[in-house]
Coordinates of C-alpha atoms in Angstrom, one line a residue:
Chain A
M1 CA 0.4 0.1 0.1
K2 CA 1.2 3.5 -0.7
Y3 CA 2.3 5.6 2.2
F4 CA -0.1 8.2 3.0
H5 CA 0.8 11.6 3.8
S6 CA -1.7 14.4 5.7
V7 CA 0.7 16.9 4.4
T8 CA 0.3 17.8 1.0
L9 CA 0.3 20.9 -1.3
N10 CA -2.0 23.3 -2.9
E11 CA -0.9 23.9 -6.2
D12 CA -2.9 26.7 -7.2
K13 CA -1.7 28.7 -4.1
C14 CA 2.0 27.8 -4.0
K15 CA 4.0 30.5 -6.1
G16 CA 6.9 28.4 -6.1
C17 CA 8.9 30.4 -2.9
I18 CA 11.6 28.6 -1.1
N19 CA 10.0 29.5 2.5
C20 CA 9.2 25.5 3.1
V21 CA 12.1 24.2 0.9
K22 CA 14.6 25.5 3.6
R23 CA 12.8 24.6 6.8
C24 CA 12.0 21.1 6.1
P25 CA 14.0 18.8 8.3
T26 CA 14.2 16.1 6.3
E27 CA 15.1 18.1 3.4
A28 CA 12.4 16.7 1.6
I29 CA 10.6 19.5 -0.4
R30 CA 12.2 20.7 -4.3
V31 CA 10.7 23.6 -6.3
K32 CA 10.4 22.3 -9.9
Q33 CA 9.2 24.2 -12.3
G34 CA 7.8 26.7 -10.2
K35 CA 6.1 25.0 -8.0
A36 CA 6.9 22.3 -4.6
H37 CA 7.1 19.0 -4.6
I38 CA 7.2 16.9 -1.7
I39 CA 9.8 13.6 -1.8
A40 CA 7.5 10.8 -0.3
E41 CA 9.9 8.7 1.5
R42 CA 11.5 11.8 3.0
C43 CA 8.5 13.4 4.6
I44 CA 7.9 12.9 8.2
D45 CA 4.4 14.6 8.4
C46 CA 5.9 17.2 10.9
G47 CA 4.3 20.3 9.7
E48 CA 6.9 23.2 9.8
C49 CA 6.0 23.7 5.8
I50 CA 2.5 24.1 7.0
R51 CA 3.6 26.9 9.5
V52 CA 6.1 28.6 7.4
C53 CA 4.3 28.9 4.2
P54 CA 3.2 32.4 3.6
N55 CA 0.5 31.4 1.0
H56 CA -1.1 29.0 2.6
A57 CA -0.4 26.2 0.0
K58 CA 0.9 23.5 2.1
R59 CA -1.8 21.9 4.1
A60 CA -2.7 19.0 6.0
I61 CA -5.2 16.3 4.9
Y62 CA -8.1 15.1 7.8
D63 CA -11.3 14.0 8.1
H64 CA -14.9 16.4 8.6
L65 CA -17.1 16.1 11.0
D66 CA -20.0 14.6 7.9
E67 CA -17.5 11.4 8.0
L68 CA -19.9 10.9 11.8
K69 CA -22.7 9.8 9.4
K70 CA -20.9 6.9 8.2
Y71 CA -21.5 4.9 12.0
R72 CA -24.1 4.1 14.0
Y73 CA -22.6 4.8 17.1
T74 CA -19.6 7.3 17.1
V75 CA -16.8 8.4 20.0
A76 CA -14.8 11.6 20.2
S77 CA -11.3 11.1 21.1
P78 CA -9.6 14.4 22.1
A79 CA -6.1 15.0 22.4
P80 CA -5.5 16.9 25.7
A81 CA -3.9 19.7 23.6
L82 CA -8.1 20.7 22.7
Y83 CA -8.3 21.8 25.9
G84 CA -5.6 24.4 25.4
Q85 CA -7.5 26.1 23.2
F86 CA -10.7 27.9 25.1
N87 CA -10.4 31.5 26.8
N88 CA -12.2 31.5 30.6
L89 CA -12.2 27.8 30.5
N90 CA -12.3 26.2 34.0
D91 CA -14.3 22.7 33.3
I92 CA -13.0 20.4 30.9
D93 CA -16.7 19.1 31.0
Y94 CA -17.9 22.0 28.9
I95 CA -15.4 20.7 26.0
L96 CA -16.9 17.0 26.3
A97 CA -20.2 18.7 26.4
G98 CA -19.9 20.3 23.3
L99 CA -18.3 17.3 21.2
L100 CA -21.5 15.6 21.9
E101 CA -23.6 18.5 21.0
L102 CA -22.0 18.1 17.4
G103 CA -23.2 14.7 17.0
F104 CA -21.0 12.5 19.1
D105 CA -22.8 10.1 21.2
D106 CA -20.1 8.7 23.7
I107 CA -16.1 10.7 24.7
F108 CA -13.3 8.5 25.5
E109 CA -10.6 11.4 26.5
V110 CA -7.3 10.4 24.8
A111 CA -6.0 11.7 28.5
K112 CA -6.9 8.8 29.7
A113 CA -5.1 6.7 27.8
A114 CA -2.2 8.2 28.0
E115 CA -2.3 8.0 31.5
L116 CA -2.2 3.5 31.0
V117 CA 0.5 3.9 28.5
S118 CA 2.1 5.8 31.1
E119 CA 1.7 3.0 33.9
I120 CA 3.1 0.0 31.2
T121 CA 6.0 2.8 30.7
R122 CA 6.6 2.9 34.3
K123 CA 6.0 -1.1 34.8
K124 CA 8.5 -2.0 31.4
M125 CA 11.5 0.4 32.9
Q126 CA 11.3 -1.4 36.5
K127 CA 12.6 -4.8 34.5
N128 CA 15.7 -2.6 33.4
D129 CA 16.6 -4.7 30.6
F130 CA 16.0 -2.0 27.5
S131 CA 18.5 -0.1 25.5
K132 CA 19.0 3.6 27.5
P133 CA 17.8 6.1 27.0
L134 CA 14.0 4.2 25.7
I135 CA 13.2 6.8 23.5
S136 CA 9.2 7.8 23.5
T137 CA 7.1 6.5 20.4
A138 CA 4.1 9.1 21.5
C139 CA 5.2 11.7 18.7
P140 CA 4.5 10.1 15.3
A141 CA 7.1 12.4 13.6
V142 CA 9.7 11.8 15.7
V143 CA 9.5 8.3 15.2
R144 CA 9.7 8.4 11.9
M145 CA 12.1 11.4 11.9
I146 CA 14.0 7.9 13.4
K147 CA 13.1 5.8 10.7
V148 CA 14.0 7.9 8.0
R149 CA 17.6 9.0 9.7
F150 CA 18.6 7.8 12.7
P151 CA 17.6 3.5 11.8
E152 CA 20.7 3.0 14.7
L153 CA 18.2 3.8 17.6
M154 CA 15.3 1.7 16.1
N155 CA 15.9 0.4 19.2
H156 CA 15.9 2.6 21.9
L157 CA 12.3 2.6 20.6
L158 CA 9.5 2.0 23.1
E159 CA 7.5 -0.5 21.7
V160 CA 3.7 0.4 23.0
N161 CA 0.8 1.9 21.1
A162 CA 0.5 5.8 21.6
P163 CA -2.7 6.6 24.0
V164 CA -4.4 7.5 20.8
E165 CA -4.5 3.8 19.3
V166 CA -5.1 2.9 23.0
A167 CA -7.9 5.1 23.5
A168 CA -9.4 3.8 20.0
K169 CA -9.1 0.4 21.4
I170 CA -10.5 0.8 24.7
A171 CA -13.0 2.9 23.2
R172 CA -14.4 0.6 20.6
K173 CA -14.3 -2.5 22.9
Q174 CA -16.3 -0.4 25.4
A175 CA -19.0 1.0 22.9
V176 CA -19.8 -2.6 21.3
E177 CA -20.4 -3.8 25.0
K178 CA -22.8 -0.8 25.6
T179 CA -24.6 -0.7 22.1
G180 CA -24.4 -4.5 21.0
Y181 CA -23.6 -3.0 18.1
K182 CA -21.1 -4.6 15.6
P183 CA -17.2 -3.3 15.8
E184 CA -17.5 -1.9 12.2
E185 CA -20.4 0.0 13.2
I186 CA -18.8 1.7 15.4
G187 CA -16.7 5.3 14.5
I188 CA -13.4 6.2 16.4
F189 CA -12.9 9.8 15.7
F190 CA -9.6 11.1 16.9
I191 CA -9.6 14.9 17.7
S192 CA -5.7 16.0 16.6
P193 CA -3.4 18.6 17.4
C194 CA -1.1 17.9 14.1
P195 CA -1.0 16.2 10.7
A196 CA 1.5 13.9 11.9
K197 CA -1.0 11.8 14.3
V198 CA -3.6 12.1 10.6
T199 CA -0.6 10.0 8.9
A200 CA -0.2 7.5 11.6
A201 CA -3.9 7.0 12.0
K202 CA -3.7 5.9 8.6
N203 CA -0.2 4.2 8.6
P204 CA -0.3 2.8 12.5
I205 CA 3.0 2.2 13.8
G206 CA 4.1 -1.4 15.7
T207 CA 1.1 -3.1 14.2
R208 CA -0.8 -3.1 10.5
E209 CA -3.9 -3.0 12.5
I210 CA -6.2 0.3 11.5
T211 CA -8.2 0.9 14.9
I212 CA -9.0 5.2 14.1
D213 CA -11.8 5.4 11.9
G214 CA -11.1 9.6 11.7
V215 CA -8.8 12.6 12.4
L216 CA -10.6 15.8 13.3
A217 CA -7.7 18.9 12.8
I218 CA -8.5 20.9 16.0
S219 CA -8.3 23.8 14.4
D220 CA -11.4 22.7 12.5
I221 CA -14.1 21.7 14.9
Y222 CA -12.9 24.6 16.8
K223 CA -15.1 26.9 15.4
H224 CA -18.0 24.5 15.6
L225 CA -17.4 24.1 19.4
L226 CA -17.5 27.8 20.0
S227 CA -21.0 27.5 18.3
V228 CA -22.3 25.0 20.8
M229 CA -20.1 25.5 24.0
G230 CA -21.8 29.2 24.4
K231 CA -25.1 27.9 24.7
I232 CA -24.0 25.0 27.2
K233 CA -25.6 25.1 30.9
N234 CA -24.5 22.4 33.7
P235 CA -22.7 20.4 31.7
P236 CA -22.7 16.8 33.0
S237 CA -19.9 15.4 34.7
M238 CA -18.3 13.6 31.9
Q239 CA -14.6 13.9 32.3
S240 CA -12.2 11.4 34.1
C241 CA -8.8 11.8 33.0
G242 CA -6.1 12.4 36.1
L243 CA -3.2 15.9 35.8
T244 CA -0.8 13.4 34.5
G245 CA -3.1 12.6 31.4
I246 CA -3.7 16.1 30.3
S247 CA -0.2 17.3 30.8
W248 CA 1.3 14.6 28.2
S249 CA -0.2 18.0 25.9
Y250 CA 2.8 19.8 26.5
T251 CA 6.7 18.9 26.8
G252 CA 7.7 17.2 29.9
G253 CA 3.8 15.6 31.0
E254 CA 5.6 12.3 29.7
A255 CA 8.4 11.9 31.1
T256 CA 7.6 13.3 34.8
A257 CA 4.9 10.9 34.6
L258 CA 7.4 8.1 35.0
L259 CA 8.3 9.4 38.5
R260 CA 12.1 8.8 37.4
S261 CA 14.8 11.6 37.7
K262 CA 16.9 10.8 35.0
Y263 CA 14.7 12.1 31.9
L264 CA 15.4 14.6 29.3
A265 CA 12.5 16.0 27.7
A266 CA 13.0 18.3 24.3
D267 CA 10.9 20.2 21.8
S268 CA 10.9 21.1 18.7
I269 CA 12.2 19.8 15.4
E270 CA 15.9 21.1 15.4
N271 CA 16.7 19.5 19.2
V272 CA 14.6 16.8 18.7
I273 CA 17.8 16.0 16.0
Q274 CA 20.1 17.4 18.0
I275 CA 19.3 14.8 20.6
L276 CA 18.9 12.0 18.9
E277 CA 22.4 12.8 17.6
S278 CA 24.0 13.0 20.9
I279 CA 22.0 9.6 21.9
E280 CA 24.1 7.9 19.1
D281 CA 27.4 9.5 19.7
E282 CA 26.6 7.5 22.8
K283 CA 26.8 10.8 25.1
L284 CA 23.2 10.6 26.5
T285 CA 23.8 7.1 28.1
D286 CA 23.3 7.6 31.8
L287 CA 20.0 8.9 30.8
D288 CA 16.6 6.9 31.5
F289 CA 14.1 8.1 29.4
V290 CA 14.0 10.5 26.6
E291 CA 10.8 12.4 25.5
L292 CA 10.8 14.5 22.1
G293 CA 7.8 16.0 20.3
A294 CA 8.4 17.8 16.6
C295 CA 6.6 20.8 17.8
P296 CA 7.5 23.9 20.2
S297 CA 6.1 23.3 23.7
G298 CA 4.8 19.8 23.1
C299 CA 1.5 18.9 21.0
V300 CA -0.4 22.0 22.5
G301 CA 2.3 23.7 19.7
G302 CA 0.8 21.3 16.8
C303 CA 0.4 23.0 13.4
L304 CA -3.5 22.3 13.6
T305 CA -4.2 23.9 16.9
M306 CA -5.6 27.6 17.4
E307 CA -3.6 29.1 20.4
N308 CA 0.0 30.2 20.9
P309 CA 1.7 27.0 22.2
F310 CA 2.8 29.0 25.4
I311 CA -0.9 30.0 26.3
A312 CA -2.0 27.0 25.4
R313 CA 0.3 25.2 28.2
T314 CA -0.8 27.7 30.4
K315 CA -4.6 27.3 30.1
V316 CA -3.8 23.6 30.2
R317 CA -1.8 24.2 33.5
Q318 CA -4.7 26.1 35.2
L319 CA -7.2 22.9 34.0
R320 CA -5.1 20.8 36.0
K321 CA -5.9 22.3 39.3
Y322 CA -8.4 19.7 41.4
L323 CA -7.9 17.2 39.2
P324 CA -6.8 13.8 40.5
V325 CA -3.2 12.5 39.7
A326 CA -5.0 10.2 37.5
G327 CA -8.2 9.3 36.5
G328 CA -7.6 5.0 36.3
K329 CA -5.1 2.3 35.8
L330 CA -4.9 -0.7 33.7
S331 CA -6.4 -3.1 36.1
D332 CA -9.3 -0.8 35.9
Y333 CA -10.3 -2.4 32.5
G334 CA -8.8 -5.5 33.1
L335 CA -5.3 -4.9 31.1
E336 CA -2.2 -6.0 31.6
E337 CA 1.3 -4.5 31.2
N338 CA 1.5 -6.1 27.5
S339 CA -2.0 -5.3 27.0
F340 CA -0.9 -2.5 24.6
D341 CA 2.9 -3.8 23.1
W342 CA 3.2 -3.6 19.3
D343 CA 2.5 -6.5 17.5
E344 CA 4.9 -5.9 14.6
K345 CA 8.7 -4.5 14.8
E346 CA 9.1 -1.5 13.0
D347 CA 11.4 -1.5 9.6
S348 CA 14.0 1.8 8.9
A349 CA 13.6 3.7 6.2
P350 CA 16.9 5.1 5.7
I351 CA 16.5 8.2 3.6
M352 CA 20.3 8.7 3.5
V353 CA 22.1 6.0 2.4
L354 CA 23.1 7.3 -1.5
D355 CA 24.1 3.6 -2.8
T356 CA 23.6 0.1 -1.1
D357 CA 26.9 -0.4 -2.9
R358 CA 29.5 0.8 -0.7
K359 CA 31.9 1.7 -3.6
K360 CA 28.9 3.4 -6.0
A361 CA 28.2 6.0 -3.2
M362 CA 32.1 6.6 -2.9
E363 CA 32.1 7.6 -6.4
K364 CA 29.0 9.4 -5.6
I365 CA 30.2 11.3 -2.7
I366 CA 33.1 12.6 -5.3
E367 CA 31.0 13.6 -7.7
I368 CA 28.8 15.4 -4.8
Q369 CA 32.4 17.2 -3.9
R370 CA 33.1 18.1 -7.6
I371 CA 29.6 19.5 -8.6
E372 CA 29.9 21.6 -5.2
S373 CA 33.4 22.8 -6.1
I374 CA 31.5 25.0 -9.1
L375 CA 28.6 25.7 -6.8
P376 CA 28.9 29.6 -5.1
G377 CA 27.7 28.0 -1.5
I378 CA 25.7 30.4 -0.5
D379 CA 22.2 28.6 -0.3
C380 CA 20.0 30.8 -2.3
A381 CA 18.1 28.1 -3.0
A382 CA 17.0 29.5 -6.3
C383 CA 17.1 26.1 -7.6
G384 CA 14.9 25.0 -6.1
S385 CA 17.3 22.4 -3.5
P386 CA 17.5 23.7 0.1
S387 CA 21.3 24.4 -0.1
C388 CA 23.8 24.3 -2.6
H389 CA 25.3 21.0 -0.9
A390 CA 21.3 19.5 -1.6
F391 CA 21.7 20.5 -4.6
A392 CA 24.8 19.0 -5.8
E393 CA 23.5 15.8 -4.2
D394 CA 20.2 16.0 -6.3
V395 CA 22.5 16.9 -9.7
A396 CA 24.8 13.4 -8.9
A397 CA 21.5 11.7 -8.4
G398 CA 20.0 13.0 -11.9
N399 CA 17.5 15.3 -10.3
A400 CA 18.5 18.4 -11.7
K401 CA 21.3 19.7 -14.2
E402 CA 24.0 22.0 -13.3
A403 CA 22.9 24.5 -15.6
D404 CA 20.0 25.1 -12.8
C405 CA 22.4 27.0 -10.4
V406 CA 21.7 30.8 -11.4
F407 CA 25.5 31.0 -10.5
V408 CA 26.7 28.3 -12.7
M409 CA 24.5 29.5 -15.8
R410 CA 25.9 33.2 -15.2
N411 CA 29.6 32.0 -15.5
K412 CA 28.9 30.1 -18.7
L413 CA 27.0 32.6 -20.5
K414 CA 30.4 34.9 -19.4
N415 CA 32.7 32.1 -21.0
I416 CA 30.4 32.1 -24.1
M417 CA 30.6 35.9 -24.3
E418 CA 34.5 35.9 -23.6
N419 CA 34.9 33.5 -26.7
L420 CA 33.0 35.5 -28.8
T421 CA 34.9 38.9 -28.1
E422 CA 38.0 37.3 -28.6
Chain B
M1 CA 40.2 3.7 -5.6
E2 CA 41.2 6.6 -4.2
P3 CA 40.0 7.9 -1.2
I4 CA 37.4 10.6 -0.2
K5 CA 39.2 13.2 1.3
L6 CA 37.6 16.0 3.6
S7 CA 39.0 18.6 5.9
F8 CA 38.4 21.0 8.7
N9 CA 40.1 23.7 10.2
V10 CA 39.2 23.5 13.9
D11 CA 38.6 27.0 15.4
G12 CA 40.4 26.7 19.0
E13 CA 38.9 30.0 19.8
N14 CA 35.3 29.5 19.7
F15 CA 34.4 26.3 22.0
V16 CA 30.4 26.3 20.6
S17 CA 31.9 25.2 17.3
A18 CA 33.7 22.2 18.6
G19 CA 32.0 19.1 17.4
E20 CA 31.1 20.5 14.1
A21 CA 33.7 18.5 11.8
S22 CA 32.8 15.2 13.7
T23 CA 29.3 15.5 13.0
A24 CA 29.6 16.3 9.1
V25 CA 31.7 13.4 9.0
K26 CA 29.6 11.4 10.6
T27 CA 26.8 12.6 7.9
T28 CA 29.2 11.5 5.3
L29 CA 29.5 8.1 6.4
K30 CA 26.2 7.2 6.8
K31 CA 25.5 8.5 3.4
M32 CA 27.9 6.0 2.3
G33 CA 26.3 3.1 4.0
F34 CA 29.1 2.4 6.5
P35 CA 27.6 0.4 9.5
G36 CA 26.2 2.2 12.4
D37 CA 29.0 0.7 14.6
T38 CA 32.0 2.1 12.4
V39 CA 29.8 5.6 11.9
R40 CA 29.4 5.5 15.9
R41 CA 33.1 4.8 16.7
V42 CA 34.2 7.1 14.4
A43 CA 31.8 9.9 15.6
I44 CA 33.0 9.4 19.3
A45 CA 36.8 9.0 18.4
M46 CA 36.9 12.2 15.9
Y47 CA 34.5 14.4 18.4
E48 CA 36.7 13.5 21.1
A49 CA 40.0 14.4 19.6
E50 CA 38.5 17.7 18.5
I51 CA 37.7 18.3 21.8
N52 CA 41.4 18.2 23.4
M53 CA 42.3 19.9 20.5
V54 CA 40.5 22.9 21.2
I55 CA 40.8 22.7 24.9
H56 CA 44.6 22.2 24.6
A57 CA 46.2 23.6 21.3
H58 CA 43.7 26.4 20.5
G59 CA 43.0 24.8 17.2
G60 CA 44.4 23.2 14.6
T61 CA 43.5 20.7 11.1
V62 CA 41.9 17.5 10.5
D63 CA 42.1 15.6 7.8
V64 CA 39.8 12.6 6.9
E65 CA 40.5 9.9 4.5
I66 CA 37.5 7.4 4.2
C67 CA 38.0 4.2 2.3
P68 CA 35.7 1.3 1.2
D69 CA 37.2 -1.2 4.4
K70 CA 38.7 1.8 6.9
I71 CA 38.6 5.4 7.8
V72 CA 41.9 7.5 8.8
I73 CA 41.6 10.8 10.8
V74 CA 44.6 12.9 11.1
L75 CA 44.2 16.0 13.4
A76 CA 47.1 18.3 13.7
D77 CA 48.0 21.1 16.2
K78 CA 50.5 23.5 17.5
G79 CA 50.1 23.2 20.8
P80 CA 52.4 22.5 24.0
G81 CA 52.8 18.8 23.0
I82 CA 52.0 16.3 25.8
P83 CA 54.5 15.8 28.0
N84 CA 53.6 12.3 29.6
I85 CA 51.7 10.2 27.0
D86 CA 51.8 7.2 29.6
L87 CA 49.9 9.6 32.0
A88 CA 47.2 10.7 29.2
M89 CA 46.5 7.5 28.3
Q90 CA 45.3 6.7 31.7
E91 CA 41.9 7.5 32.1
G92 CA 40.9 10.4 34.5
Y93 CA 44.3 12.1 34.3
S94 CA 43.3 15.3 33.1
T95 CA 45.6 18.8 32.4
A96 CA 42.8 20.6 31.5
P97 CA 42.0 24.3 33.1
D98 CA 39.0 24.6 35.3
D99 CA 37.0 26.7 32.8
V100 CA 36.9 24.1 30.9
R101 CA 35.6 21.1 33.7
S102 CA 32.8 23.5 34.6
L103 CA 31.4 23.1 31.3
G104 CA 31.9 19.3 31.5
F105 CA 34.8 18.7 29.8
G106 CA 37.8 17.7 30.6
A107 CA 36.9 14.8 32.4
G108 CA 40.5 12.9 31.9
M109 CA 38.8 10.2 29.1
G110 CA 39.7 11.9 25.5
L111 CA 42.4 10.0 24.9
P112 CA 41.2 6.4 26.7
N113 CA 38.3 6.6 24.4
I114 CA 39.9 7.7 21.4
K115 CA 42.2 4.8 21.5
K116 CA 38.7 2.6 23.0
Y117 CA 37.2 3.5 19.9
S118 CA 39.7 2.8 17.6
D119 CA 41.6 0.0 15.9
D120 CA 45.0 2.4 15.7
L121 CA 46.2 5.2 17.6
E122 CA 49.1 6.9 16.1
I123 CA 50.6 9.9 18.8
E124 CA 53.3 12.1 17.4
T125 CA 53.9 14.9 19.4
E126 CA 57.0 17.4 20.6
L127 CA 57.0 20.0 23.8
G128 CA 56.4 23.4 22.2
V129 CA 56.2 22.2 18.8
G130 CA 52.9 20.5 18.7
T131 CA 50.8 17.2 18.5
T132 CA 49.5 15.1 15.4
L133 CA 47.2 12.0 16.0
T134 CA 46.3 9.5 13.3
I135 CA 43.4 7.4 14.0
T136 CA 42.3 4.3 12.3
I137 CA 39.1 2.6 11.9
N138 CA 38.4 -0.5 10.3
C139 CA 35.5 -1.7 8.9

């Protein structure tokens, strides 16, 4: 099956500028014939290009509320980042009641599932039989970054379903028990802060089983929620997660829930890359756990959210008041420590290697060095590649021509002119 | 086949940029498809040597030769030289100044780690003239 990407391009809006090309952390974008093109194997769906595109030509594909009609019974599974989007909100129940108003039949908070993943991780770490440091798998953009750029670190991954998958599995089971409908008649809809989680729902990590039926964007559902939430008075009490679960929405939430001191929690894609380099160079072997999120401040900084990440984080923190530490534990659901283990190993998908034959790879490097030596080295990206080095690689791979560089072209023209005048 | 050659100047005044050359070499080796273990050994040995050059010798030059079966790294500086190599090779022995130690460096593991991660290590040093390290890592 072709790998689905949530991040896509609206060609009509693309002006062929180089903002996204320069910003992409995996050098996955090139401008060709005046339009941006995404190289599917390299894209990790982090959404950096969506954030920087001045023409809003980069967009995320996600599902819409009318998809609910396809199912007899629907469950909304909101990411805790949703809770940080609203002004003057002191009770999560208003949001949950709003979701029911929009047509959902029930709610299962991802924050609740996150608490179970915390419990599972704590139990697994007690056994002490993991490659230090263990790396969180909650952010699918980070997992894909490791797959494509840091394949050597695959054995550090926490091989447990992400909270969104855990939530969907439990929610479907509970809905079947409650309604007596068939599992396929139940629609589980995740409300997502980012495109990476839309992609992960369609191409699940650590399993082939699709557990999520639809993914809605926080930014899309926000306006619908605002219009119904204003009318809600005294919402029923539904909110049932603890402060541990909602803290997963920002950096450090997952790591601190492990109750261990030797951890590192970092966010933003540039930091993620630096930390992964350090783990690779064995500079962080004294740590037990590393939490990494591709977006600034964590999930609250996802490019499908509304609020500034720092404000959203503060709002979520204020909602933590009066919440219990956790809303539930595995035994409440009859679940075990291994109930959500990956059922399939993830393979790496390295994009860096120039050729599997090392001699051929060497020849390519020599050719890349030769091409680079005639380039100006100013990384203007006018050729459509992110840097002079990336352009040299593109030429060596046959994906670009030397004359696509305006400086090379200018020198060629100059030589022709000089030859003519002689 | 001619080896691939990479050269770097290590800036002794700028501590912040220390480690840039080893990161660049690591990226090239990854692109050439070297096994992860080899890439890691080169990255660690070269990083340690690069840091040493900044701490003790005000920088220098690094020349890397990459062959299909081995990587040779030559680090040359015009620093003070190593008075006693046997002592310098001992784990925990350090002559790094306090300001460097306060940054978390200078733990006396530099040369021992380079030795540990390389297949061959040659040290040529002359007091007051400089030091040249030749690190070979086989694949």
